[in-house]
Short mmCIF file of C-alpha atoms in Angstrom, two decimals:
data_model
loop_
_atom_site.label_atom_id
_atom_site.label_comp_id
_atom_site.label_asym_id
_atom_site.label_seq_id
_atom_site.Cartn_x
_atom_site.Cartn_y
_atom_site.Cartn_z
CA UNK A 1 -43.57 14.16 20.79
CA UNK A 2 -44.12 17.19 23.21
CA UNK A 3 -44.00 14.61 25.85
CA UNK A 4 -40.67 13.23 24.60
CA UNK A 5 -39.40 16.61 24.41
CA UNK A 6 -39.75 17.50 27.83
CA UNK A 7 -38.48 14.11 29.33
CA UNK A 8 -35.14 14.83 27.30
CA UNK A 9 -35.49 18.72 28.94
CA UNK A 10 -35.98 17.05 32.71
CA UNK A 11 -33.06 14.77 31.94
CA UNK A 12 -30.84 17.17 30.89
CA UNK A 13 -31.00 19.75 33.77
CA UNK A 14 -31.10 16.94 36.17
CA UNK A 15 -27.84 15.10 35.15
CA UNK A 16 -26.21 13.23 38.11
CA UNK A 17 -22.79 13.63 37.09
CA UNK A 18 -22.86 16.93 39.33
CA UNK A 19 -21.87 15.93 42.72
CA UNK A 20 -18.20 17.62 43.83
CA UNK A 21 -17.53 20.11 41.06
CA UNK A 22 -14.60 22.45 41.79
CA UNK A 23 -14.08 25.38 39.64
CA UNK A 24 -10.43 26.65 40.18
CA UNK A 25 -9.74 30.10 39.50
CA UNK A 26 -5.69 31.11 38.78
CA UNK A 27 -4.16 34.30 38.16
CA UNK A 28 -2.26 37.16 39.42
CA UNK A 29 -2.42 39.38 41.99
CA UNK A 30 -5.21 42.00 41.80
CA UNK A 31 -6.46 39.90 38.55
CA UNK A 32 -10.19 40.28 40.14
CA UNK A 33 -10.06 36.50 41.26
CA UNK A 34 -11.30 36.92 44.70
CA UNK A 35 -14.36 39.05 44.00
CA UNK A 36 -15.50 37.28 40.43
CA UNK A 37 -14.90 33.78 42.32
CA UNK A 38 -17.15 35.10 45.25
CA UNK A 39 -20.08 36.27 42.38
CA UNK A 40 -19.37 32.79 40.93
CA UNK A 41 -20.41 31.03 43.99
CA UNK A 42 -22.95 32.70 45.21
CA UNK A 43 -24.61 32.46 41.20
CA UNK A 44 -24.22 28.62 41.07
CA UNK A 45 -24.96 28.40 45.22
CA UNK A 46 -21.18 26.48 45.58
CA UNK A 47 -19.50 27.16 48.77
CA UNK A 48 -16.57 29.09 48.02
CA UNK A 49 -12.41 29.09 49.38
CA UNK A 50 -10.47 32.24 49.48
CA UNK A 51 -6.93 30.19 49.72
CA UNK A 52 -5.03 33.71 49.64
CA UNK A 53 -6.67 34.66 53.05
CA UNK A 54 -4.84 31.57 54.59
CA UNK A 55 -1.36 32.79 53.11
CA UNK A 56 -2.37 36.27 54.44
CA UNK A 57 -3.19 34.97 57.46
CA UNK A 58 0.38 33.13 57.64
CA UNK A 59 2.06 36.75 57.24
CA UNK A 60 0.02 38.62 59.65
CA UNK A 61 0.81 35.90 62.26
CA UNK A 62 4.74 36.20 61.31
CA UNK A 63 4.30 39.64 61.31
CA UNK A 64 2.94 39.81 65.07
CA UNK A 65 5.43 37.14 66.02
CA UNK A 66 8.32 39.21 64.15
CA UNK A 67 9.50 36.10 62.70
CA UNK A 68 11.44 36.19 59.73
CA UNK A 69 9.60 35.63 56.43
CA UNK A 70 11.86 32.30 55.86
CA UNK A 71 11.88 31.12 59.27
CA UNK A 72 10.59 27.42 59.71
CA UNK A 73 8.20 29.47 62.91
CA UNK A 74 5.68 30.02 59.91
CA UNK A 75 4.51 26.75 59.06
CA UNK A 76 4.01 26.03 62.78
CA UNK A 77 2.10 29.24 63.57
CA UNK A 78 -0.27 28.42 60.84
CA UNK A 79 -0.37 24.79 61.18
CA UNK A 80 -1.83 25.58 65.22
CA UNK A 81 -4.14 28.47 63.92
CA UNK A 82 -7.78 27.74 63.38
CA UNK A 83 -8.81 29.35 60.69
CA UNK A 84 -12.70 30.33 59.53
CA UNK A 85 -13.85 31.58 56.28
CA UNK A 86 -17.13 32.80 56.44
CA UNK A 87 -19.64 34.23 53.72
CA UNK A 88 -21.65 37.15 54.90
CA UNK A 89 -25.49 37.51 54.64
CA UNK A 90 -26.85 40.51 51.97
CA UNK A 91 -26.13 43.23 54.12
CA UNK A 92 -24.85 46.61 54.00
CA UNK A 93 -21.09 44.95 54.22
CA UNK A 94 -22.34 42.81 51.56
CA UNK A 95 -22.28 45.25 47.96
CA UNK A 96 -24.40 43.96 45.29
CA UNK A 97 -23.82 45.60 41.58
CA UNK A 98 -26.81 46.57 39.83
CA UNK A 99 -27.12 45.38 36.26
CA UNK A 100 -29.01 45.12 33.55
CA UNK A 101 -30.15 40.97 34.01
CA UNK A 102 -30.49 41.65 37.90
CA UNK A 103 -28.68 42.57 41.02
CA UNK A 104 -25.38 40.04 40.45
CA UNK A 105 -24.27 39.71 44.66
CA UNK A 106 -20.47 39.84 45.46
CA UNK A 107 -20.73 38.75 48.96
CA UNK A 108 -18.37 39.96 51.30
CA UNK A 109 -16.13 37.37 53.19
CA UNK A 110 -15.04 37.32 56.64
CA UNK A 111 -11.71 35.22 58.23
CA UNK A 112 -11.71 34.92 61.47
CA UNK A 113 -8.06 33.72 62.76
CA UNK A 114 -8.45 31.94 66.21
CA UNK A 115 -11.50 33.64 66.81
CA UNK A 116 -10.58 37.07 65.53
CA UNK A 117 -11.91 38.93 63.17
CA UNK A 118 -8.93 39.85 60.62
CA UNK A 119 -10.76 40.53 57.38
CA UNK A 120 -9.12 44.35 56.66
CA UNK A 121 -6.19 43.71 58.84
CA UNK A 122 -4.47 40.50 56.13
CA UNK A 123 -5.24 43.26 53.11
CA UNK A 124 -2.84 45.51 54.39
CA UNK A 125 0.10 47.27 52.27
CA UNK A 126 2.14 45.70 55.29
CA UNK A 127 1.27 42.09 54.75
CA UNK A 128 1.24 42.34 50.95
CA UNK A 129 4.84 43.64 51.13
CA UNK A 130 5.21 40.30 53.30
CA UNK A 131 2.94 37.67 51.96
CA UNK A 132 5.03 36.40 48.45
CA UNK A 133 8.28 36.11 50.56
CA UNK A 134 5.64 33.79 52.85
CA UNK A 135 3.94 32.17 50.22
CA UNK A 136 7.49 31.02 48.52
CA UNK A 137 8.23 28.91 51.59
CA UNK A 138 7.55 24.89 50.81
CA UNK A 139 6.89 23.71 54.38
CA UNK A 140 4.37 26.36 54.75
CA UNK A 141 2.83 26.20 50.99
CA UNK A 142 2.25 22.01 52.43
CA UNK A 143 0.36 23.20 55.66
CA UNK A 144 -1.80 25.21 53.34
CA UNK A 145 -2.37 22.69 50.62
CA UNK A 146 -3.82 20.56 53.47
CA UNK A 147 -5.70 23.36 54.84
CA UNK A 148 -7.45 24.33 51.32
CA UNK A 149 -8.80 20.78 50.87
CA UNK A 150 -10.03 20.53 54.23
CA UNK A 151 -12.01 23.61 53.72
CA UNK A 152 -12.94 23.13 50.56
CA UNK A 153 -14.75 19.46 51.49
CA UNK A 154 -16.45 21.11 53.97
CA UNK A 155 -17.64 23.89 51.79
CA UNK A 156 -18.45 21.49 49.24
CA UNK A 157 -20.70 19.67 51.83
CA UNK A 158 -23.11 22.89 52.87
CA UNK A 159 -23.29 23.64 48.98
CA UNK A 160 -26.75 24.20 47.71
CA UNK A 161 -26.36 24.37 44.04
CA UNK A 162 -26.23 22.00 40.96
CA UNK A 163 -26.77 19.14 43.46
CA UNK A 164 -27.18 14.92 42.24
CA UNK A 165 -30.07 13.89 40.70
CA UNK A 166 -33.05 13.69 43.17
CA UNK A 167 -36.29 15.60 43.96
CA UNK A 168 -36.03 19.05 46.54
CA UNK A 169 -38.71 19.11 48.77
CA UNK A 170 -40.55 22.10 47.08
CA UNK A 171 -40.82 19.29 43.81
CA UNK A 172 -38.36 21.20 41.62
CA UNK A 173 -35.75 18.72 40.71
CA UNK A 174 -32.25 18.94 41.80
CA UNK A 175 -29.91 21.45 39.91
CA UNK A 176 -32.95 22.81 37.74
CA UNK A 177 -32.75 26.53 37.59
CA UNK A 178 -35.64 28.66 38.43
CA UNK A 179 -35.68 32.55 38.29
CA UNK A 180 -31.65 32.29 38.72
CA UNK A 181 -32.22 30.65 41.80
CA UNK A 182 -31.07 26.58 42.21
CA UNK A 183 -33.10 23.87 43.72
CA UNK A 184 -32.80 23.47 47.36
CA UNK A 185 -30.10 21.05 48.24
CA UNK A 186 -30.54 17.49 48.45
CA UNK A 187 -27.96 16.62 51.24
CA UNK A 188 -25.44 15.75 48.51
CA UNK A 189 -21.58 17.28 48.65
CA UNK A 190 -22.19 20.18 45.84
CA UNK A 191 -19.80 22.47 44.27
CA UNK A 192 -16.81 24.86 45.63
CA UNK A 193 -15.28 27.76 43.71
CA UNK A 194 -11.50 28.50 44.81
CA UNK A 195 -9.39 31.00 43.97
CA UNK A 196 -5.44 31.18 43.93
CA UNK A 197 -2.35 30.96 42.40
CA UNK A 198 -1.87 27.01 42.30
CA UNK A 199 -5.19 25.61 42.59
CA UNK A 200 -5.42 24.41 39.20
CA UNK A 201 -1.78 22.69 38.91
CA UNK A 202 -1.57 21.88 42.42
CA UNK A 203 -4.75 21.81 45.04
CA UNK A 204 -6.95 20.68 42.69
CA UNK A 205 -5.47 19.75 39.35
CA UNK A 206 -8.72 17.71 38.47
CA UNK A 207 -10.90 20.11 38.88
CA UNK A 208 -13.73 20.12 36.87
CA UNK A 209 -13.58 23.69 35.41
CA UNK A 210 -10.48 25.91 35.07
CA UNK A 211 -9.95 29.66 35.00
CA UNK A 212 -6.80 31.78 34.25
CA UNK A 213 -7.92 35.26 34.92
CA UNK A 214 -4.95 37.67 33.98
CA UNK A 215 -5.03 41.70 33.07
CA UNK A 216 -2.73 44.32 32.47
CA UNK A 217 -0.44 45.51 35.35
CA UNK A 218 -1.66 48.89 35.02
CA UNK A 219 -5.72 47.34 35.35
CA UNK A 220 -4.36 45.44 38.07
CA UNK A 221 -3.21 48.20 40.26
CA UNK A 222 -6.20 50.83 39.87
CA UNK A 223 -8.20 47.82 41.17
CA UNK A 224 -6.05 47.56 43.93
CA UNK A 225 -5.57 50.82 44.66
CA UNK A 226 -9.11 51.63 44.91
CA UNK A 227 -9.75 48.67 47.25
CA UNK A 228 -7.08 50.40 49.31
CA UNK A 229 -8.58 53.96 49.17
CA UNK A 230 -12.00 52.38 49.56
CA UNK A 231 -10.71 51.39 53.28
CA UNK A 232 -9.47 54.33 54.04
CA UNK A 233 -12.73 56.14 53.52
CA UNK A 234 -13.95 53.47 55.72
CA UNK A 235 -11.49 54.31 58.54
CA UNK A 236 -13.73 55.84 61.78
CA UNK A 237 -13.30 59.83 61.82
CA UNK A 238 -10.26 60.44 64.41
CA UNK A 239 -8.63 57.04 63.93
CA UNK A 240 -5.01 56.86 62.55
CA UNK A 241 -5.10 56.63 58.44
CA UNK A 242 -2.34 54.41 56.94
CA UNK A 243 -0.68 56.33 53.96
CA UNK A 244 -1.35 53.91 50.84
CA UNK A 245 1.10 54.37 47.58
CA UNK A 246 0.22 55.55 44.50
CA UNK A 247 -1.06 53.74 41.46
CA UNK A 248 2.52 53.65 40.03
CA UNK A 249 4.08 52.47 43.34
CA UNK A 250 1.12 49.75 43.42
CA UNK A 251 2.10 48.35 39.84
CA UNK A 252 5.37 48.16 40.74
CA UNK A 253 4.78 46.14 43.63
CA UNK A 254 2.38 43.72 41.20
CA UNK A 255 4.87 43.18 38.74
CA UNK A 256 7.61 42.29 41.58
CA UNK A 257 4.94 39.88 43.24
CA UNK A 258 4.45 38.51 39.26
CA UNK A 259 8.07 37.96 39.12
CA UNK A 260 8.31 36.40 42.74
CA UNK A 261 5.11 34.48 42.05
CA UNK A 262 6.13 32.75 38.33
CA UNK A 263 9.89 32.11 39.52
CA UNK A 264 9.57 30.82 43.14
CA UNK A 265 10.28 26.82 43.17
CA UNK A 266 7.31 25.65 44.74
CA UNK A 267 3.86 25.66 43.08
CA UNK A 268 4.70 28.50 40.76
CA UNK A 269 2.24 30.62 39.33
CA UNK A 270 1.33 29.20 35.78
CA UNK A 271 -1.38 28.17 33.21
CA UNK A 272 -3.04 24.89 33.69
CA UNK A 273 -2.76 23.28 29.87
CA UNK A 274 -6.63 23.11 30.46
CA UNK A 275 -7.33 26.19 31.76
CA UNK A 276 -9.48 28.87 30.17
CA UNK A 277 -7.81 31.91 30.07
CA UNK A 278 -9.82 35.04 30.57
CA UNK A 279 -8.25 38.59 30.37
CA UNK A 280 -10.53 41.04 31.74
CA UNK A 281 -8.66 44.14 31.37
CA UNK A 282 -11.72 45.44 29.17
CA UNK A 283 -13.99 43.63 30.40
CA UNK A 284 -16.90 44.94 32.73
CA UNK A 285 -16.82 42.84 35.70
CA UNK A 286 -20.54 41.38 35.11
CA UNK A 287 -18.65 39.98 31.79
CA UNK A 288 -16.65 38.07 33.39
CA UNK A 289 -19.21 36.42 36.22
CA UNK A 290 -21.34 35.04 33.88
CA UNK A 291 -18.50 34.35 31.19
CA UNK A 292 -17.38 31.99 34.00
CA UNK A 293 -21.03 30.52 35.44
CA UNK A 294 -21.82 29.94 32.21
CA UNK A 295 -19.09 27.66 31.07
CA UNK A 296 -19.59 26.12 34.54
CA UNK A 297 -23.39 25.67 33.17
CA UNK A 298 -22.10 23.99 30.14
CA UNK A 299 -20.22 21.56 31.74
CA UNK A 300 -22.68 20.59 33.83
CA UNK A 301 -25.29 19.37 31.22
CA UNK A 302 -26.87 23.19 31.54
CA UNK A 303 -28.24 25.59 28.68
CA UNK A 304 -25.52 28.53 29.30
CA UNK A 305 -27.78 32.04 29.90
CA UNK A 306 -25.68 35.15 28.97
CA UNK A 307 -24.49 34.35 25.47
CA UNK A 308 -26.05 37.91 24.61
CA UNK A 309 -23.69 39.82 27.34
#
């Protein structure tokens, strides 16, 4: 019996219906997608897409170029960009939030745009006053779309959680668990967490797991206001300081981008029918990590691990 038991256990976690799972994460701007997607990945070990750094990267290119946010000079200045998204290592640049079930890591990202470094530079109050206007355009929403599946496959292949069924090297079975930590990879395309705007209706409307994370405008825009003031306190002593708006100003400019966002024509901003919808204005921001890995868990074949959060 004991023995029948733990073959059901083995069989369980080692499920082989694992192999390319996308979990799409949807919602406004300043919704927290970016950082809980980023704690997401690096819980499950799936590689992970920041598709609003390629829109951002489309703006700060027009921007430089001081082509017009509708001119047809976007999609081609993107389309001939190379574009890198890279995780960082557990450094000093990387944060990690202490709680109470361990240190959950938000890994910083870095996007490099034909070999520079333009991480702080596409988060400006410039190129958010420019990127919806950008983001509207269909020619250059189709470049994209073509970019965030490329990247995505290849993130998918250097993913080293949940993989098929097979046997790591160190014996644990693939996609077992241990200490919060996955089984090494076995070679086989894993898992990619994306967040956006249109990835569940649009880039990936099969994905395997999707997430509507909304708040309140006012939530929104203390978030994003202390991301802003957070780089200014970065900013080397001496160097010019952008002025950044106020909270108010900042919420106005969210609910405009909402507006622009839900009525443009192409991909709008909406709520897959399947999507699990998440509103994390009062939630604590480990609530909503392991809300999220843990419905991943479930549909997966996993036990989920924070019912008690």
């Amino acid at each position: 019996m004991l023995g029948q038991r733990l073959w059901q256990t083995r069989s369980r976690l080692c499920r082989p219906f694992v192999r390319n799972f996308t979990i799409a994460i949807d919602g406004p701007a300043a919704s927290g997608k970016s950082s809980t997607a980023r704690a997401v990945a690096h819980e499950l070990g799936f590689g992970y897409i920041d598709s609003g750094s390629i829109y951002r990267c489309a703006t700060l290119l027009a921007l430089r170029q001081q082509a017009k946010d509708d001119s047809p000079e976007v999609a081609d200045l993107i389309t001939n960009a190379h574009l890198e998204i890279n995780i960082l290592p557990n450094t000093r640049q990387a944060p990690q939030r202490v709680t109470g079930m361990g240190r959950l890591c938000v890994p910083d990202v870095q996007v490099l745009m034909n070999g520079e470094d333009v991480s702080r530079e596409i988060r400006s109050p410039e190129v958010n006053r420019h990127v919806a206007k950008i983001a509207s355009d269909g020619q250059v929403r189709k470049v994209v779309l073509d970019i965030q599946r490329s990247l995505a496959a290849a993130a998918k292949a250097k993913s080293t959680g949940f993989q098929a069924k097979g046997t790591a090297a160190n014996g644990i079975p693939s996609g077992v668990v241990m200490d919060g930590r996955e089984a090494e990879a076995d070679g086989v395309p894993g898992g990619v967490v994306m967040d956006g705007r249109d990835i569940g209706t649009t880039v990936f409307p099969q994905a395997e797991l999707k997430i509507y994370l909304d708040a309140s405008a006012m939530a929104r825009a203390i978030r994003r206001w202390d991301e802003l003031n957070s780089q200014l306190k970065e900013t080397e002593t001496g160097a010019s300081q952008p002025v950044y708006p106020s909270v108010e100003d900042i919420a106005r400019e969210l609910e405009e981008r909402d507006y622009a966002d839900i009525n443009r024509t192409h991909s709008p901003l909406r709520i897959a029918k399947d999507a699990v919808v998440i509103d994390n204005t009062n939630m604590t921001f480990e609530q909503q990590v392991y809300s999220i890995t843990d419905l991943a868990r479930e549909r997966l074949g996993l036990e989920r691990k924070y019912d008690d959060i």
